């Protein structure tokens, strides 16, 4: 599949109303750019088979905590999915096909698999995009538990979420109420792509960085900071006309940005 077709397929997936976005398909389409021969339907079918197995194990009397325990036992005990603590910033942890094949990933990708299984068995669950960590919870008003797929599906209460944040940041962190807001499908995809963007930036893998920002800009068109960052990468690799275009657009959108003067100086350097 050509790059143009890959971008078009991603656009077709994300242009639906947010609740109707197929999250697993969109995540696999992101992976498709890294793995051009990736067979998306094969991996979607593998998730479906996981959901079918969970269905077989559900008891006659269903209640949220029991359903969570059944999913947990299957995913984390039988299949041995686990959080990748050794190589957290390996980009493979952000590609859903790799996570399914290797049975290890980051909080976000493990949560996407969990959410998709829950959706297949008609068990409402939602993502919770806390700072520095991603968890999920059953979407019932009377149920106040959270599930942490990165830690084997550990069941958390609100106080536990505060402790988990403090663990992530290695210092006391106050749990603000908005930290537990529901993440939309678009926000989940933005977080996935942002993870990849900074991994590739840190590795100075410029073509992957640009590709990832391109995908971010499909979700958030003309976002000033993404345009700036793409322009800076273009400058880094000597594509000065593209750098000029992105950085000029950034200044047009945010003429009084904190870094506006340094960006203007960079543009003058390009033009000199």
mmCIF file of C-alpha atoms in Angstrom:
data_model
loop_
_atom_site.group_PDB
_atom_site.id
_atom_site.type_symbol
_atom_site.label_atom_id
_atom_site.label_comp_id
_atom_site.label_asym_id
_atom_site.label_seq_id
_atom_site.Cartn_x
_atom_site.Cartn_y
_atom_site.Cartn_z
ATOM 1 C CA UNK A 1 0.000 0.000 0.000
ATOM 2 C CA UNK A 2 1.362 3.421 -0.931
ATOM 3 C CA UNK A 3 1.925 6.149 1.647
ATOM 4 C CA UNK A 4 -0.924 8.123 0.148
ATOM 5 C CA UNK A 5 -3.303 5.179 0.641
ATOM 6 C CA UNK A 6 -2.077 4.669 4.208
ATOM 7 C CA UNK A 7 -2.837 8.302 5.045
ATOM 8 C CA UNK A 8 -6.222 8.078 3.334
ATOM 9 C CA UNK A 9 -7.168 4.955 5.285
ATOM 10 C CA UNK A 10 -6.259 6.669 8.561
ATOM 11 C CA UNK A 11 -8.295 9.747 7.621
ATOM 12 C CA UNK A 12 -11.322 7.578 6.840
ATOM 13 C CA UNK A 13 -11.079 5.933 10.262
ATOM 14 C CA UNK A 14 -10.707 9.117 12.316
ATOM 15 C CA UNK A 15 -13.319 11.215 10.496
ATOM 16 C CA UNK A 16 -16.184 9.390 12.220
ATOM 17 C CA UNK A 17 -17.836 10.923 15.313
ATOM 18 C CA UNK A 18 -15.501 10.228 18.221
ATOM 19 C CA UNK A 19 -17.500 7.391 19.877
ATOM 20 C CA UNK A 20 -17.621 5.601 16.525
ATOM 21 C CA UNK A 21 -13.876 5.703 15.857
ATOM 22 C CA UNK A 22 -12.508 2.158 15.742
ATOM 23 C CA UNK A 23 -9.663 2.654 18.195
ATOM 24 C CA UNK A 24 -7.881 -0.634 17.549
ATOM 25 C CA UNK A 25 -8.035 -0.175 13.785
ATOM 26 C CA UNK A 26 -6.697 3.389 14.047
ATOM 27 C CA UNK A 27 -3.833 2.238 16.299
ATOM 28 C CA UNK A 28 -2.964 -0.525 13.829
ATOM 29 C CA UNK A 29 -3.110 1.946 10.949
ATOM 30 C CA UNK A 30 -0.495 4.030 12.786
ATOM 31 C CA UNK A 31 1.645 0.876 13.022
ATOM 32 C CA UNK A 32 1.095 0.254 9.309
ATOM 33 C CA UNK A 33 3.404 3.190 8.502
ATOM 34 C CA UNK A 34 6.236 1.430 10.341
ATOM 35 C CA UNK A 35 5.257 -1.999 9.001
ATOM 36 C CA UNK A 36 4.061 -1.569 5.399
ATOM 37 C CA UNK A 37 3.157 -5.277 5.069
ATOM 38 C CA UNK A 38 1.086 -5.291 8.251
ATOM 39 C CA UNK A 39 -2.214 -7.137 7.870
ATOM 40 C CA UNK A 40 -4.563 -5.068 10.011
ATOM 41 C CA UNK A 41 -7.514 -7.458 9.794
ATOM 42 C CA UNK A 42 -5.311 -10.300 11.072
ATOM 43 C CA UNK A 43 -4.614 -8.405 14.291
ATOM 44 C CA UNK A 44 -8.200 -7.228 14.668
ATOM 45 C CA UNK A 45 -9.235 -10.861 14.366
ATOM 46 C CA UNK A 46 -6.755 -11.845 17.073
ATOM 47 C CA UNK A 47 -8.362 -9.303 19.412
ATOM 48 C CA UNK A 48 -11.786 -10.678 18.458
ATOM 49 C CA UNK A 49 -10.611 -14.199 19.331
ATOM 50 C CA UNK A 50 -9.431 -12.933 22.728
ATOM 51 C CA UNK A 51 -12.853 -11.395 23.311
ATOM 52 C CA UNK A 52 -14.548 -14.651 22.288
ATOM 53 C CA UNK A 53 -12.460 -16.554 24.830
ATOM 54 C CA UNK A 54 -13.374 -14.056 27.560
ATOM 55 C CA UNK A 55 -17.073 -14.483 26.667
ATOM 56 C CA UNK A 56 -16.804 -18.233 27.164
ATOM 57 C CA UNK A 57 -15.384 -17.708 30.648
ATOM 58 C CA UNK A 58 -17.987 -15.247 31.902
ATOM 59 C CA UNK A 59 -20.291 -16.594 34.610
ATOM 60 C CA UNK A 60 -24.077 -16.503 34.364
ATOM 61 C CA UNK A 61 -24.332 -13.771 36.999
ATOM 62 C CA UNK A 62 -22.473 -10.765 35.700
ATOM 63 C CA UNK A 63 -21.271 -7.844 37.735
ATOM 64 C CA UNK A 64 -18.435 -5.426 36.915
ATOM 65 C CA UNK A 65 -15.785 -6.628 39.355
ATOM 66 C CA UNK A 66 -16.241 -10.240 38.290
ATOM 67 C CA UNK A 67 -15.982 -9.332 34.592
ATOM 68 C CA UNK A 68 -12.775 -7.392 35.271
ATOM 69 C CA UNK A 69 -11.334 -10.388 37.103
ATOM 70 C CA UNK A 70 -12.172 -12.719 34.208
ATOM 71 C CA UNK A 71 -10.495 -10.407 31.685
ATOM 72 C CA UNK A 72 -7.515 -9.980 34.000
ATOM 73 C CA UNK A 73 -7.030 -13.698 34.474
ATOM 74 C CA UNK A 74 -7.139 -14.357 30.745
ATOM 75 C CA UNK A 75 -4.955 -11.439 29.612
ATOM 76 C CA UNK A 76 -2.393 -11.279 32.385
ATOM 77 C CA UNK A 77 -2.248 -14.811 33.777
ATOM 78 C CA UNK A 78 -3.068 -17.067 30.824
ATOM 79 C CA UNK A 79 -1.695 -14.965 27.940
ATOM 80 C CA UNK A 80 0.869 -13.251 30.208
ATOM 81 C CA UNK A 81 0.527 -9.738 28.808
ATOM 82 C CA UNK A 82 2.721 -7.468 30.880
ATOM 83 C CA UNK A 83 3.948 -3.901 31.143
ATOM 84 C CA UNK A 84 7.374 -3.405 29.598
ATOM 85 C CA UNK A 85 9.351 -1.924 32.477
ATOM 86 C CA UNK A 86 12.755 -2.857 31.040
ATOM 87 C CA UNK A 87 12.465 -1.084 27.674
ATOM 88 C CA UNK A 88 9.653 1.388 28.292
ATOM 89 C CA UNK A 89 10.719 3.734 25.475
ATOM 90 C CA UNK A 90 11.091 1.060 22.822
ATOM 91 C CA UNK A 91 8.822 2.267 19.971
ATOM 92 C CA UNK A 92 7.487 -1.278 19.579
ATOM 93 C CA UNK A 93 5.566 -0.724 22.823
ATOM 94 C CA UNK A 94 3.474 1.861 20.962
ATOM 95 C CA UNK A 95 2.658 -0.323 17.958
ATOM 96 C CA UNK A 96 -0.378 -2.491 18.625
ATOM 97 C CA UNK A 97 0.749 -5.376 16.410
ATOM 98 C CA UNK A 98 4.034 -5.600 18.325
ATOM 99 C CA UNK A 99 2.213 -5.449 21.650
ATOM 100 C CA UNK A 100 -0.044 -8.337 20.588
ATOM 101 C CA UNK A 101 2.877 -10.385 19.222
ATOM 102 C CA UNK A 102 5.269 -9.725 22.113
ATOM 103 C CA UNK A 103 2.579 -9.501 24.808
ATOM 104 C CA UNK A 104 4.207 -6.479 26.349
ATOM 105 C CA UNK A 105 3.621 -2.752 26.006
ATOM 106 C CA UNK A 106 3.094 0.567 27.708
ATOM 107 C CA UNK A 107 -0.004 1.545 29.745
ATOM 108 C CA UNK A 108 -1.720 3.076 26.723
ATOM 109 C CA UNK A 109 -1.400 0.196 24.268
ATOM 110 C CA UNK A 110 -2.262 -2.452 26.858
ATOM 111 C CA UNK A 111 -5.312 -0.337 27.715
ATOM 112 C CA UNK A 112 -6.370 -0.170 24.057
ATOM 113 C CA UNK A 113 -6.392 -3.975 23.871
ATOM 114 C CA UNK A 114 -8.326 -4.194 27.146
ATOM 115 C CA UNK A 115 -10.850 -1.572 26.002
ATOM 116 C CA UNK A 116 -11.387 -3.369 22.709
ATOM 117 C CA UNK A 117 -12.030 -6.696 24.445
ATOM 118 C CA UNK A 118 -14.464 -4.982 26.818
ATOM 119 C CA UNK A 119 -16.243 -3.419 23.861
ATOM 120 C CA UNK A 120 -16.559 -6.789 22.123
ATOM 121 C CA UNK A 121 -18.241 -8.325 25.173
ATOM 122 C CA UNK A 122 -20.560 -5.312 25.651
ATOM 123 C CA UNK A 123 -18.896 -4.261 28.896
ATOM 124 C CA UNK A 124 -18.650 -0.440 28.914
ATOM 125 C CA UNK A 125 -15.163 0.763 29.818
ATOM 126 C CA UNK A 126 -13.394 4.073 29.243
ATOM 127 C CA UNK A 127 -9.829 5.325 29.217
ATOM 128 C CA UNK A 128 -8.452 7.660 31.883
ATOM 129 C CA UNK A 129 -5.486 9.729 30.719
ATOM 130 C CA UNK A 130 -3.755 10.637 33.956
ATOM 131 C CA UNK A 131 -0.518 12.628 33.676
ATOM 132 C CA UNK A 132 2.311 10.190 33.053
ATOM 133 C CA UNK A 133 0.119 7.105 33.274
ATOM 134 C CA UNK A 134 -2.928 5.653 31.542
ATOM 135 C CA UNK A 135 -5.594 3.509 33.206
ATOM 136 C CA UNK A 136 -9.168 2.467 32.456
ATOM 137 C CA UNK A 137 -12.400 2.056 34.377
ATOM 138 C CA UNK A 138 -15.846 0.472 33.992
ATOM 139 C CA UNK A 139 -18.284 3.092 32.744
ATOM 140 C CA UNK A 140 -20.968 2.729 35.413
ATOM 141 C CA UNK A 141 -21.905 5.547 37.788
ATOM 142 C CA UNK A 142 -22.077 3.293 40.841
ATOM 143 C CA UNK A 143 -18.731 1.597 40.146
ATOM 144 C CA UNK A 144 -15.752 3.577 41.434
ATOM 145 C CA UNK A 145 -12.892 1.281 40.588
ATOM 146 C CA UNK A 146 -10.067 1.721 38.100
ATOM 147 C CA UNK A 147 -8.002 -0.904 36.309
ATOM 148 C CA UNK A 148 -4.278 -0.615 35.579
ATOM 149 C CA UNK A 149 -3.386 -2.869 32.611
ATOM 150 C CA UNK A 150 0.307 -1.964 32.878
ATOM 151 C CA UNK A 151 0.383 -3.581 36.315
ATOM 152 C CA UNK A 152 -1.447 -6.801 35.493
ATOM 153 C CA UNK A 153 -4.934 -5.318 35.653
ATOM 154 C CA UNK A 154 -4.492 -4.180 39.250
ATOM 155 C CA UNK A 155 -7.751 -2.817 40.649
ATOM 156 C CA UNK A 156 -7.385 0.699 42.022
ATOM 157 C CA UNK A 157 -9.503 3.105 44.009
ATOM 158 C CA UNK A 158 -9.134 6.878 43.855
ATOM 159 C CA UNK A 159 -6.551 6.955 46.645
ATOM 160 C CA UNK A 160 -4.535 4.316 44.802
ATOM 161 C CA UNK A 161 -4.515 6.564 41.719
ATOM 162 C CA UNK A 162 -2.832 9.285 43.759
ATOM 163 C CA UNK A 163 -0.221 6.802 44.957
ATOM 164 C CA UNK A 164 0.352 5.584 41.406
ATOM 165 C CA UNK A 165 0.951 9.164 40.231
ATOM 166 C CA UNK A 166 3.456 9.704 43.020
ATOM 167 C CA UNK A 167 5.231 6.496 41.956
ATOM 168 C CA UNK A 168 5.392 7.672 38.328
ATOM 169 C CA UNK A 169 6.823 11.090 39.244
ATOM 170 C CA UNK A 170 8.860 9.794 42.197
ATOM 171 C CA UNK A 171 7.541 12.556 44.413
ATOM 172 C CA UNK A 172 4.215 13.380 46.114
ATOM 173 C CA UNK A 173 1.612 14.438 43.535
ATOM 174 C CA UNK A 174 -1.827 15.763 44.410
ATOM 175 C CA UNK A 175 -4.580 14.025 42.467
ATOM 176 C CA UNK A 176 -6.621 16.742 40.755
ATOM 177 C CA UNK A 177 -10.187 15.782 39.841
ATOM 178 C CA UNK A 178 -9.608 16.443 36.132
ATOM 179 C CA UNK A 179 -6.779 13.882 36.117
ATOM 180 C CA UNK A 180 -9.535 11.255 36.134
ATOM 181 C CA UNK A 181 -11.506 12.683 33.199
ATOM 182 C CA UNK A 182 -12.538 10.256 30.480
ATOM 183 C CA UNK A 183 -10.203 10.257 27.475
ATOM 184 C CA UNK A 184 -11.918 10.422 24.094
ATOM 185 C CA UNK A 185 -10.792 8.162 21.267
ATOM 186 C CA UNK A 186 -9.125 11.130 19.606
ATOM 187 C CA UNK A 187 -7.261 11.968 22.822
ATOM 188 C CA UNK A 188 -6.064 8.377 23.095
ATOM 189 C CA UNK A 189 -4.725 8.463 19.529
ATOM 190 C CA UNK A 190 -3.099 11.851 20.163
ATOM 191 C CA UNK A 191 -1.381 10.416 23.220
ATOM 192 C CA UNK A 192 -0.195 7.381 21.288
ATOM 193 C CA UNK A 193 1.270 9.521 18.513
ATOM 194 C CA UNK A 194 2.795 11.996 20.957
ATOM 195 C CA UNK A 195 4.582 9.118 22.709
ATOM 196 C CA UNK A 196 6.030 8.026 19.373
ATOM 197 C CA UNK A 197 6.946 11.564 18.396
ATOM 198 C CA UNK A 198 9.125 12.120 21.450
ATOM 199 C CA UNK A 199 10.684 8.665 21.230
ATOM 200 C CA UNK A 200 11.754 9.369 17.649
ATOM 201 C CA UNK A 201 12.864 12.917 18.478
ATOM 202 C CA UNK A 202 15.084 11.630 21.274
ATOM 203 C CA UNK A 203 16.538 9.019 18.904
ATOM 204 C CA UNK A 204 16.992 11.661 16.180
ATOM 205 C CA UNK A 205 15.055 9.468 13.767
ATOM 206 C CA UNK A 206 13.883 12.392 11.711
ATOM 207 C CA UNK A 207 11.792 10.698 9.009
ATOM 208 C CA UNK A 208 9.760 8.822 11.632
ATOM 209 C CA UNK A 209 9.381 12.037 13.617
ATOM 210 C CA UNK A 210 7.997 13.902 10.587
ATOM 211 C CA UNK A 211 5.658 11.038 9.740
ATOM 212 C CA UNK A 212 4.318 10.997 13.289
ATOM 213 C CA UNK A 213 3.751 14.759 13.316
ATOM 214 C CA UNK A 214 1.973 14.439 9.951
ATOM 215 C CA UNK A 215 -0.449 12.004 11.606
ATOM 216 C CA UNK A 216 -0.884 14.288 14.610
ATOM 217 C CA UNK A 217 -1.797 17.112 12.255
ATOM 218 C CA UNK A 218 -4.497 14.944 10.689
ATOM 219 C CA UNK A 219 -6.086 14.722 14.139
ATOM 220 C CA UNK A 220 -5.450 18.357 15.106
ATOM 221 C CA UNK A 221 -5.111 20.310 11.833
ATOM 222 C CA UNK A 222 -2.873 23.394 11.890
ATOM 223 C CA UNK A 223 -1.885 22.899 15.520
ATOM 224 C CA UNK A 224 0.784 25.594 16.037
ATOM 225 C CA UNK A 225 3.193 23.576 18.184
ATOM 226 C CA UNK A 226 3.131 20.585 15.852
ATOM 227 C CA UNK A 227 3.760 22.856 12.881
ATOM 228 C CA UNK A 228 6.674 24.452 14.743
ATOM 229 C CA UNK A 229 8.179 21.097 15.691
ATOM 230 C CA UNK A 230 7.856 19.733 12.164
ATOM 231 C CA UNK A 231 9.431 22.912 10.820
ATOM 232 C CA UNK A 232 12.366 22.540 13.204
ATOM 233 C CA UNK A 233 12.896 18.942 12.099
ATOM 234 C CA UNK A 234 12.764 19.991 8.452
ATOM 235 C CA UNK A 235 15.407 22.594 9.259
ATOM 236 C CA UNK A 236 17.503 19.948 11.002
ATOM 237 C CA UNK A 237 17.558 17.742 7.893
ATOM 238 C CA UNK A 238 18.135 20.623 5.471
ATOM 239 C CA UNK A 239 14.661 20.816 3.916
ATOM 240 C CA UNK A 240 14.642 24.583 4.235
ATOM 241 C CA UNK A 241 11.646 25.455 2.058
ATOM 242 C CA UNK A 242 9.417 23.126 4.073
ATOM 243 C CA UNK A 243 10.907 24.447 7.298
ATOM 244 C CA UNK A 244 10.193 27.991 6.155
ATOM 245 C CA UNK A 245 6.591 27.143 5.350
ATOM 246 C CA UNK A 246 5.856 25.462 8.699
ATOM 247 C CA UNK A 247 7.707 27.996 10.830
ATOM 248 C CA UNK A 248 6.131 30.912 8.985
ATOM 249 C CA UNK A 249 2.690 29.425 9.537
ATOM 250 C CA UNK A 250 3.531 28.944 13.231
ATOM 251 C CA UNK A 251 4.381 32.625 13.600
ATOM 252 C CA UNK A 252 1.235 33.632 11.734
ATOM 253 C CA UNK A 253 -0.833 31.611 14.206
ATOM 254 C CA UNK A 254 1.112 32.620 17.329
ATOM 255 C CA UNK A 255 2.941 35.886 16.585
ATOM 256 C CA UNK A 256 3.528 36.563 20.277
ATOM 257 C CA UNK A 257 4.682 33.073 21.260
ATOM 258 C CA UNK A 258 7.477 32.854 23.814
ATOM 259 C CA UNK A 259 9.882 31.541 21.225
ATOM 260 C CA UNK A 260 8.661 33.786 18.390
ATOM 261 C CA UNK A 261 11.860 35.849 18.285
ATOM 262 C CA UNK A 262 14.135 32.822 18.029
ATOM 263 C CA UNK A 263 11.929 31.375 15.282
ATOM 264 C CA UNK A 264 12.123 34.690 13.381
ATOM 265 C CA UNK A 265 15.905 34.601 13.657
ATOM 266 C CA UNK A 266 15.928 31.065 12.304
ATOM 267 C CA UNK A 267 13.779 32.128 9.349
ATOM 268 C CA UNK A 268 16.160 35.027 8.666
ATOM 269 C CA UNK A 269 19.019 32.520 8.670
ATOM 270 C CA UNK A 270 17.158 30.377 6.126
ATOM 271 C CA UNK A 271 16.540 33.399 3.899
ATOM 272 C CA UNK A 272 20.099 34.760 4.096
#
